Amino acid sequence: MEGPERCGDSENSIPFWGSAQDNSEEAAKEPERAQEHCLTNFAGGQHFFEYLLVVSLKKRRSGEDYEPTITYQFPKRENLLRGQQEEEERLLSAIPLFCFPDGNEWAPLTEYPRETFSFVLTNVDGSRKIGYCRRLLPAGPGPRLPKVYCIISCVGCFGLFSKILDEVEKRHQISMAVIYPFMQGLREAAFPAPGKTVTLKSFIPDSGTEFISLTRPLDSHLEHVDFNSLLQCLSLEQIVQIFASAVLERRLIFLAEDLSTLSQCIHAAAALLYPFSWAHTYIPVVPESLLATVCCPTPFMVGVQMRFLQEVTESPMEEVLLVNLREGTFLMSVGDEKDILPPKLQDDILDALGQGINDLQTSEQINEHVSGPFVQFFVKTVGHYASYIKREANGQGHFQERAFYKALNSKANRRFVKKFVKTQLFSLFIQEAEKSKNPPAGYFQQKILEYEEQKKQKKSREKTVK
């Protein structure tokens, strides 16, 4: 297993289990599951999580600064084979740095706003584990240091795990001993299929028995995302430009003060690419020791805390979009971001995003409203892909690239698609489609069929008028 190398300094690569790696062949095992790289056929029934960890700051013997250290682990794994044990040690050694990515210079505090954020660890085979974190001050009198509750899971479902962290936090205020039975019950429960609910029974001293319902969203492609933060930080035009840069697999850096904003905005930016999967370097919050990532010549999508702005801007970078989420501005750009997408389709996205956006109330409504126009963009540009996969007798498909983009009537659409088919986003998607005898049943395919039906009805109406 490996993690991100310091660019141009491969001998000093940091031996993480992985946080960001270009594993092109393996990173997207199924086009319809952009956020579930390690559970490619995941429908439900798996474990909710692999570990619950508490990461605390411990003073180093040599100096005044602190080192993040795992001080609690559930479950403790026993009787592991040697290879499994080494893998576990590598994974656990990587986690503390991502729970405290903002360096080691801390001082005891009396007040600290809690933060909820997540990070992604990538294995060399492309499988990903997600760390869901809640950073807060432990209960007690006087100044103290924050600690992090971190849940490690293969499942991408930010909203659901935020609710689980709420329950962990509620119990942490009483005693660590109260957290254990809750997490044990959660570990024994089967993770629900999309749209289903699992109910846990949990006892809390002085409160009695509680029933906790955890519901998984019906649309699994939106369950690891909250677009609200992105909408609060940026204009619709800026969001479309970020999407355009990501579609051409450029380098994107997001800057913000707090970990929650960074984490949510970068997950949202990646989710705009559905049904395609970002397979390059992807670090929602870059730890201080990995800031050299921004010098990489390969595509990346990373989040950096505002305190490291000077280090970032002084780094040698090319073709980068540097997004200041605090001010809602682009600090650096290539300059052509408004011209990447076909003009008419770009206008369609902006019109659809702007309609009724102020009437949305729930996060589910916001997610569906924001995601829809971008899915529709891909339906209109590449939704005809299945018709251009020629199959041999054994079922193996071969994509007819030239005929595929020539089938588009619009010159602007053709120009865009000729570039897009060269990206790893599209290549990984089409490789899976070539292997599959039938188009994958999922949200994207559903939208393709709806669009084709609309076109048929429009043609029929036009014939009737004539």
Coordinates of C-alpha atoms in Angstrom, one line a residue:
M1 CA 0.0 0.0 0.0
E2 CA 1.2 3.5 -0.6
G3 CA 0.1 7.1 -0.3
P4 CA 0.9 10.4 -1.9
E5 CA 4.5 11.1 -2.8
R6 CA 6.1 14.5 -2.2
C7 CA 6.3 15.6 -5.8
G8 CA 9.8 15.6 -7.2
D9 CA 11.1 14.0 -4.0
S10 CA 10.1 10.3 -4.4
E11 CA 12.8 9.1 -2.0
N12 CA 11.1 11.0 0.8
S13 CA 7.6 9.7 0.0
I14 CA 5.4 9.5 3.1
P15 CA 4.4 5.9 3.9
F16 CA 0.7 6.3 4.3
W17 CA -1.9 3.7 3.6
G18 CA -2.9 6.3 1.1
S19 CA -4.7 9.6 0.8
A20 CA -4.4 10.3 -2.9
Q21 CA -3.1 8.1 -5.6
D22 CA -3.6 7.8 -9.4
N23 CA -4.9 4.3 -9.6
S24 CA -6.6 4.7 -13.0
E25 CA -7.4 1.0 -13.7
E26 CA -8.9 0.3 -10.3
A27 CA -10.3 3.5 -9.0
A28 CA -13.8 3.3 -10.5
K29 CA -15.0 -0.3 -10.4
E30 CA -18.5 0.6 -11.4
P31 CA -19.6 3.8 -13.2
E32 CA -22.8 4.1 -11.3
R33 CA -21.1 4.2 -8.0
A34 CA -19.0 7.3 -8.0
Q35 CA -18.6 7.4 -4.2
E36 CA -18.3 3.7 -3.3
H37 CA -14.9 2.7 -4.7
C38 CA -14.4 -0.2 -2.2
L39 CA -18.0 -1.5 -2.2
T40 CA -18.6 -1.8 -5.9
N41 CA -21.7 -3.9 -5.7
F42 CA -22.8 -2.5 -2.4
A43 CA -26.5 -2.6 -1.8
G44 CA -26.8 -3.1 2.0
G45 CA -26.0 -5.8 4.6
Q46 CA -22.4 -4.8 5.2
H47 CA -20.9 -3.5 8.4
F48 CA -21.5 0.2 9.1
F49 CA -17.9 0.8 10.0
E50 CA -14.5 -0.8 10.5
Y51 CA -13.2 1.2 13.4
L52 CA -14.2 3.9 15.9
L53 CA -11.1 5.8 17.0
V54 CA -10.4 8.6 19.4
V55 CA -7.4 10.7 18.4
S56 CA -5.9 12.9 21.1
L57 CA -3.0 15.4 21.2
K58 CA 0.0 14.2 23.3
K59 CA 2.9 16.4 24.1
R60 CA 6.2 15.3 22.4
R61 CA 9.0 14.5 24.8
S62 CA 11.3 16.8 22.7
G63 CA 9.7 20.2 22.6
E64 CA 6.5 22.1 23.2
D65 CA 4.4 20.9 20.3
Y66 CA 1.9 18.0 20.3
E67 CA 1.5 14.8 18.3
P68 CA -1.9 13.3 17.4
T69 CA -2.1 9.8 18.8
I70 CA -4.8 7.1 18.8
T71 CA -5.9 6.8 22.4
Y72 CA -9.0 4.5 21.9
Q73 CA -9.8 1.9 19.3
F74 CA -12.9 -0.2 18.8
P75 CA -12.9 -3.0 17.9
K76 CA -9.5 -4.3 18.8
R77 CA -8.6 -6.8 16.1
E78 CA -7.0 -10.0 17.4
N79 CA -5.7 -13.2 15.7
L80 CA -4.9 -11.3 12.4
L81 CA -2.7 -12.9 9.9
R82 CA 0.7 -11.2 9.5
G83 CA -0.3 -9.5 6.2
Q84 CA -3.6 -8.3 7.7
Q85 CA -1.8 -7.0 10.8
E86 CA 0.7 -5.0 8.7
E87 CA -2.2 -3.5 6.6
E88 CA -4.0 -2.5 9.8
E89 CA -0.9 -0.9 11.3
R90 CA -0.3 1.1 8.1
L91 CA -3.9 2.3 8.0
L92 CA -4.0 3.2 11.7
S93 CA -0.6 5.1 11.5
A94 CA -2.0 7.3 8.7
I95 CA -5.2 8.4 10.5
P96 CA -4.0 10.8 13.3
L97 CA -2.4 13.2 10.8
F98 CA -5.7 13.6 8.9
C99 CA -7.6 14.1 12.2
F100 CA -5.3 17.1 13.0
P101 CA -4.2 18.3 9.6
D102 CA -3.5 21.8 10.8
G103 CA -0.2 21.1 12.4
N104 CA 1.1 20.3 15.9
E105 CA 1.2 23.8 17.5
W106 CA -1.7 23.7 19.9
A107 CA -2.5 25.2 23.3
P108 CA -5.2 24.1 25.8
L109 CA -8.5 25.9 25.2
T110 CA -11.6 26.7 27.2
E111 CA -13.8 27.1 24.1
Y112 CA -13.6 25.4 20.7
P113 CA -16.4 25.1 18.1
R114 CA -17.0 21.5 17.1
E115 CA -16.1 20.5 13.6
T116 CA -17.4 17.7 11.4
F117 CA -15.3 16.7 8.4
S118 CA -14.1 13.7 6.5
F119 CA -11.0 12.4 4.7
V120 CA -10.4 9.7 2.2
L121 CA -7.6 7.0 2.3
T122 CA -6.8 5.2 -0.9
N123 CA -5.2 1.8 -1.2
V124 CA -2.9 0.9 -4.1
D125 CA -5.7 -1.2 -5.7
G126 CA -7.9 1.9 -5.8
S127 CA -10.2 0.9 -2.9
R128 CA -11.1 3.8 -0.6
K129 CA -11.8 4.1 3.1
I130 CA -13.5 7.2 4.5
G131 CA -12.8 8.8 7.8
Y132 CA -15.7 10.6 9.4
C133 CA -14.5 13.0 12.1
R134 CA -16.0 15.1 14.9
R135 CA -13.5 17.3 16.6
L136 CA -14.5 18.8 19.9
L137 CA -13.3 19.7 23.4
P138 CA -13.7 16.9 25.9
A139 CA -16.0 17.6 28.9
G140 CA -14.2 19.0 32.0
P141 CA -13.2 22.2 33.8
G142 CA -10.3 24.5 32.8
P143 CA -8.3 24.7 29.5
R144 CA -8.0 21.4 27.6
L145 CA -7.0 20.1 24.2
P146 CA -9.5 19.0 21.5
K147 CA -9.9 15.4 20.6
V148 CA -11.3 13.7 17.5
Y149 CA -13.8 10.9 17.2
C150 CA -13.1 9.2 13.9
I151 CA -15.2 6.5 12.3
I152 CA -13.5 4.6 9.5
S153 CA -15.9 3.0 6.9
C154 CA -15.9 1.8 3.3
V155 CA -19.3 3.5 2.9
G156 CA -19.8 6.9 1.5
C157 CA -22.8 8.4 3.4
F158 CA -21.8 11.7 5.1
G159 CA -25.3 12.7 6.4
L160 CA -25.9 9.3 8.0
F161 CA -22.4 9.2 9.7
S162 CA -22.9 12.8 10.9
K163 CA -26.0 11.5 12.8
I164 CA -23.9 8.6 14.2
L165 CA -21.3 11.1 15.4
D166 CA -24.0 13.2 17.1
E167 CA -24.9 10.0 19.1
V168 CA -21.2 9.4 19.9
E169 CA -20.8 13.0 21.1
K170 CA -24.0 12.8 23.2
R171 CA -22.5 9.7 25.0
H172 CA -19.0 11.1 25.2
Q173 CA -20.4 13.8 27.5
I174 CA -21.4 11.1 30.0
S175 CA -18.6 8.5 29.7
M176 CA -16.5 6.5 27.2
A177 CA -18.1 3.4 28.7
V178 CA -21.5 4.5 27.3
I179 CA -20.1 4.8 23.8
Y180 CA -19.0 1.1 23.6
P181 CA -22.5 -0.6 23.7
F182 CA -23.9 1.9 21.2
M183 CA -21.0 1.2 18.7
Q184 CA -21.3 -2.5 19.4
G185 CA -25.0 -2.4 18.5
L186 CA -24.2 -0.4 15.4
R187 CA -21.5 -2.9 14.3
E188 CA -23.8 -5.8 14.6
A189 CA -26.5 -4.1 12.6
A190 CA -26.6 -4.6 8.8
F191 CA -26.1 -1.4 6.8
P192 CA -29.4 -0.5 5.2
A193 CA -30.0 -0.7 1.4
P194 CA -30.8 2.7 -0.3
G195 CA -34.1 4.1 1.0
K196 CA -34.2 1.7 4.0
T197 CA -33.9 2.4 7.7
V198 CA -32.2 0.5 10.5
T199 CA -33.3 1.1 14.1
L200 CA -31.0 0.7 17.1
K201 CA -31.9 0.3 20.7
S202 CA -29.5 2.0 23.1
F203 CA -29.5 2.6 26.8
I204 CA -28.3 5.9 28.3
P205 CA -27.9 6.4 32.1
D206 CA -30.5 8.8 33.5
S207 CA -32.3 8.9 30.1
G208 CA -33.4 5.3 29.8
T209 CA -33.7 3.3 26.5
E210 CA -33.6 5.2 23.2
F211 CA -34.5 4.1 19.7
I212 CA -32.3 5.6 17.0
S213 CA -33.4 5.4 13.4
L214 CA -30.7 5.7 10.7
T215 CA -32.1 6.1 7.1
R216 CA -30.1 5.8 4.0
P217 CA -31.1 8.1 1.1
L218 CA -32.9 6.5 -1.8
D219 CA -30.6 8.1 -4.4
S220 CA -27.3 6.5 -3.4
H221 CA -25.3 8.8 -5.7
L222 CA -26.2 11.8 -3.5
E223 CA -25.7 10.2 -0.1
H224 CA -22.1 11.4 0.5
V225 CA -22.7 15.0 -0.4
D226 CA -24.2 18.3 0.9
F227 CA -24.2 21.0 -1.8
N228 CA -25.4 23.6 0.7
S229 CA -21.9 24.7 1.7
L230 CA -20.8 25.1 -1.9
L231 CA -23.9 27.3 -2.6
Q232 CA -23.2 29.4 0.5
C233 CA -19.5 30.0 -0.5
L234 CA -19.7 30.5 -4.3
S235 CA -21.9 31.9 -7.0
L236 CA -23.7 29.5 -9.5
E237 CA -21.3 30.8 -12.3
Q238 CA -18.3 29.9 -10.1
I239 CA -19.6 26.4 -9.4
V240 CA -20.1 25.8 -13.1
Q241 CA -16.5 26.9 -13.8
I242 CA -15.2 24.5 -11.1
F243 CA -17.2 21.8 -12.7
A244 CA -15.7 22.6 -16.1
S245 CA -12.2 22.6 -14.7
A246 CA -12.8 19.2 -13.1
V247 CA -14.3 17.7 -16.2
L248 CA -11.0 18.5 -18.0
E249 CA -9.1 17.0 -15.0
R250 CA -7.2 20.1 -14.1
R251 CA -5.7 21.0 -10.7
L252 CA -8.1 22.4 -8.2
I253 CA -7.3 23.8 -4.8
F254 CA -10.0 24.9 -2.3
L255 CA -9.1 27.2 0.6
A256 CA -11.1 27.7 3.7
E257 CA -10.6 28.4 7.4
D258 CA -12.5 25.5 8.9
L259 CA -12.3 21.8 8.2
S260 CA -16.1 21.3 7.9
T261 CA -16.4 23.8 5.0
L262 CA -13.3 22.4 3.2
S263 CA -14.5 18.8 3.5
Q264 CA -18.1 19.5 2.4
C265 CA -17.2 21.7 -0.5
I266 CA -14.6 19.4 -2.0
H267 CA -16.9 16.3 -1.7
A268 CA -19.6 18.4 -3.4
A269 CA -17.3 19.4 -6.2
A270 CA -16.3 15.8 -6.8
A271 CA -20.0 14.8 -6.7
L272 CA -20.8 17.2 -9.6
L273 CA -19.0 14.7 -11.9
Y274 CA -21.5 11.9 -11.4
P275 CA -21.7 9.4 -13.1
F276 CA -18.0 9.7 -13.5
S277 CA -15.4 9.2 -10.7
W278 CA -12.4 11.5 -9.9
A279 CA -9.5 8.9 -10.0
H280 CA -6.6 11.3 -9.4
T281 CA -5.1 12.8 -6.2
Y282 CA -8.0 13.6 -3.9
I283 CA -7.4 15.1 -0.4
P284 CA -10.3 16.9 1.2
V285 CA -8.1 18.5 3.8
V286 CA -4.3 18.4 3.1
P287 CA -2.2 18.0 6.3
E288 CA 0.6 20.5 6.7
S289 CA 3.3 17.9 6.0
L290 CA 1.7 17.1 2.6
L291 CA 1.4 20.7 1.2
A292 CA 4.0 19.7 -1.5
T293 CA 1.1 17.9 -3.1
V294 CA 0.1 21.2 -4.8
C295 CA 3.3 21.1 -6.9
C296 CA 2.3 17.8 -8.5
P297 CA 2.2 17.9 -12.3
T298 CA -0.7 15.4 -12.3
P299 CA -4.4 16.4 -11.8
F300 CA -5.5 16.8 -8.2
M301 CA -8.5 18.1 -6.2
V302 CA -7.4 19.2 -2.7
G303 CA -8.5 21.3 0.2
V304 CA -6.1 23.5 2.1
Q305 CA -6.6 25.5 5.3
M306 CA -6.4 29.3 4.8
R307 CA -3.4 29.5 7.3
F308 CA -1.3 27.9 4.6
L309 CA -2.2 30.3 1.8
Q310 CA 1.3 31.8 1.6
E311 CA 2.9 28.4 1.2
V312 CA 0.4 27.4 -1.5
T313 CA 0.8 30.6 -3.5
E314 CA 4.6 30.5 -3.4
S315 CA 4.6 26.9 -4.7
P316 CA 5.3 26.3 -8.4
M317 CA 2.0 25.4 -10.0
E318 CA 0.6 25.2 -13.6
E319 CA -3.0 25.1 -14.8
V320 CA -4.5 25.5 -11.4
L321 CA -7.9 26.9 -10.2
L322 CA -7.3 28.3 -6.7
V323 CA -10.7 28.8 -5.0
N324 CA -11.0 31.0 -1.9
L325 CA -14.2 29.7 -0.2
R326 CA -14.1 32.3 2.5
E327 CA -14.2 35.3 0.1
G328 CA -16.0 33.5 -2.7
T329 CA -13.2 34.3 -5.2
F330 CA -10.7 32.6 -7.6
L331 CA -7.2 33.6 -6.5
M332 CA -5.6 31.9 -9.5
S333 CA -7.2 30.5 -12.7
V334 CA -6.2 29.4 -16.2
G335 CA -8.5 32.1 -17.7
D336 CA -10.6 29.9 -20.0
E337 CA -12.9 28.4 -17.4
K338 CA -16.0 30.1 -18.9
D339 CA -15.3 28.7 -22.4
I340 CA -14.7 25.0 -21.6
L341 CA -18.4 23.9 -21.8
P342 CA -20.6 24.3 -24.9
P343 CA -22.2 27.7 -24.5
K344 CA -25.8 26.6 -24.8
L345 CA -25.4 23.7 -22.4
Q346 CA -23.6 25.9 -20.0
D347 CA -26.6 28.3 -20.1
D348 CA -29.0 25.4 -19.6
I349 CA -27.1 24.4 -16.4
L350 CA -27.2 28.0 -15.0
D351 CA -30.9 28.5 -15.9
A352 CA -31.8 25.2 -14.2
L353 CA -29.8 25.9 -11.1
G354 CA -31.3 29.4 -10.8
Q355 CA -34.9 28.3 -11.1
G356 CA -36.6 28.0 -7.6
I357 CA -33.3 27.7 -5.7
N358 CA -34.6 30.0 -2.9
D359 CA -37.6 27.8 -2.4
L360 CA -35.6 24.7 -1.4
Q361 CA -35.8 23.7 2.2
T362 CA -34.3 20.3 2.9
S363 CA -30.7 19.1 2.1
E364 CA -32.3 16.4 0.0
Q365 CA -34.1 19.0 -2.1
I366 CA -31.0 21.1 -2.5
N367 CA -28.8 18.1 -3.5
E368 CA -31.3 16.9 -6.1
H369 CA -31.7 20.5 -7.5
V370 CA -28.0 21.1 -7.8
S371 CA -27.0 17.6 -9.1
G372 CA -29.8 17.4 -11.7
P373 CA -28.5 20.0 -14.3
F374 CA -25.0 18.5 -14.3
V375 CA -26.4 14.9 -14.8
Q376 CA -28.5 16.3 -17.6
F377 CA -25.4 17.9 -19.1
F378 CA -23.8 14.4 -19.3
V379 CA -27.0 12.9 -20.6
K380 CA -27.0 15.4 -23.5
T381 CA -23.3 15.1 -24.3
V382 CA -22.4 11.4 -23.7
G383 CA -25.7 9.7 -22.9
H384 CA -25.6 7.9 -26.3
Y385 CA -22.4 6.0 -25.4
A386 CA -24.1 2.5 -25.2
S387 CA -25.1 2.7 -28.9
Y388 CA -21.5 3.0 -29.9
I389 CA -20.1 -0.1 -28.1
K390 CA -19.6 -2.8 -30.7
R391 CA -19.7 -6.3 -29.2
E392 CA -17.9 -9.5 -30.2
A393 CA -19.6 -12.9 -29.9
N394 CA -18.1 -13.4 -26.4
G395 CA -19.8 -10.2 -25.2
Q396 CA -16.6 -8.1 -25.0
G397 CA -17.3 -4.5 -26.2
H398 CA -15.2 -2.1 -28.2
F399 CA -16.0 1.6 -28.0
Q400 CA -16.3 3.4 -31.4
E401 CA -14.9 6.7 -30.3
R402 CA -14.9 8.6 -33.6
A403 CA -18.5 7.6 -34.6
F404 CA -19.6 8.4 -31.0
Y405 CA -18.6 12.1 -31.1
K406 CA -19.5 12.5 -34.8
A407 CA -23.1 11.5 -33.9
L408 CA -23.5 14.8 -32.1
N409 CA -25.2 17.4 -34.3
S410 CA -23.9 20.5 -32.5
K411 CA -20.3 21.5 -33.4
A412 CA -19.8 23.0 -29.9
N413 CA -20.9 19.7 -28.3
R414 CA -18.6 17.7 -30.6
R415 CA -15.6 19.9 -29.8
F416 CA -16.2 19.4 -26.1
V417 CA -16.7 15.7 -26.3
K418 CA -13.6 15.2 -28.4
K419 CA -11.6 16.5 -25.4
F420 CA -13.7 14.8 -22.8
V421 CA -13.2 11.3 -24.3
K422 CA -9.5 11.6 -23.7
T423 CA -9.9 12.1 -19.9
Q424 CA -9.5 9.3 -17.4
L425 CA -13.0 10.2 -16.1
F426 CA -14.5 9.0 -19.4
S427 CA -11.9 6.2 -20.1
L428 CA -12.7 4.5 -16.7
F429 CA -16.4 4.8 -17.3
I430 CA -16.3 3.4 -20.8
Q431 CA -13.9 0.5 -19.8
E432 CA -16.6 -0.7 -17.4
A433 CA -19.3 -0.2 -20.0
E434 CA -17.3 -2.3 -22.5
K435 CA -17.1 -5.2 -20.0
S436 CA -20.8 -5.1 -19.1
K437 CA -23.2 -6.6 -21.6
N438 CA -26.0 -4.3 -20.6
P439 CA -25.9 -0.7 -19.5
P440 CA -25.8 -0.5 -15.7
A441 CA -29.2 0.0 -14.1
G442 CA -29.0 3.2 -12.1
Y443 CA -29.9 6.9 -11.8
F444 CA -27.8 7.9 -14.9
Q445 CA -29.3 5.3 -17.1
Q446 CA -32.8 6.2 -15.9
K447 CA -32.2 9.8 -16.9
I448 CA -30.8 8.7 -20.3
L449 CA -34.0 6.7 -21.0
E450 CA -36.2 9.6 -19.9
Y451 CA -34.3 12.0 -22.2
E452 CA -34.6 9.6 -25.2
E453 CA -38.3 9.3 -24.5
Q454 CA -38.7 13.1 -24.5
K455 CA -36.9 13.3 -27.8
K456 CA -39.2 10.7 -29.4
Q457 CA -42.3 12.5 -28.1
K458 CA -41.0 15.8 -29.5
K459 CA -40.4 14.2 -32.9
S460 CA -43.9 12.7 -32.9
R461 CA -45.4 16.1 -32.1
E462 CA -43.5 17.8 -34.8
K463 CA -44.7 15.2 -37.4
T464 CA -48.3 15.7 -36.2
V465 CA -48.0 19.5 -36.7
K466 CA -46.6 19.0 -40.3

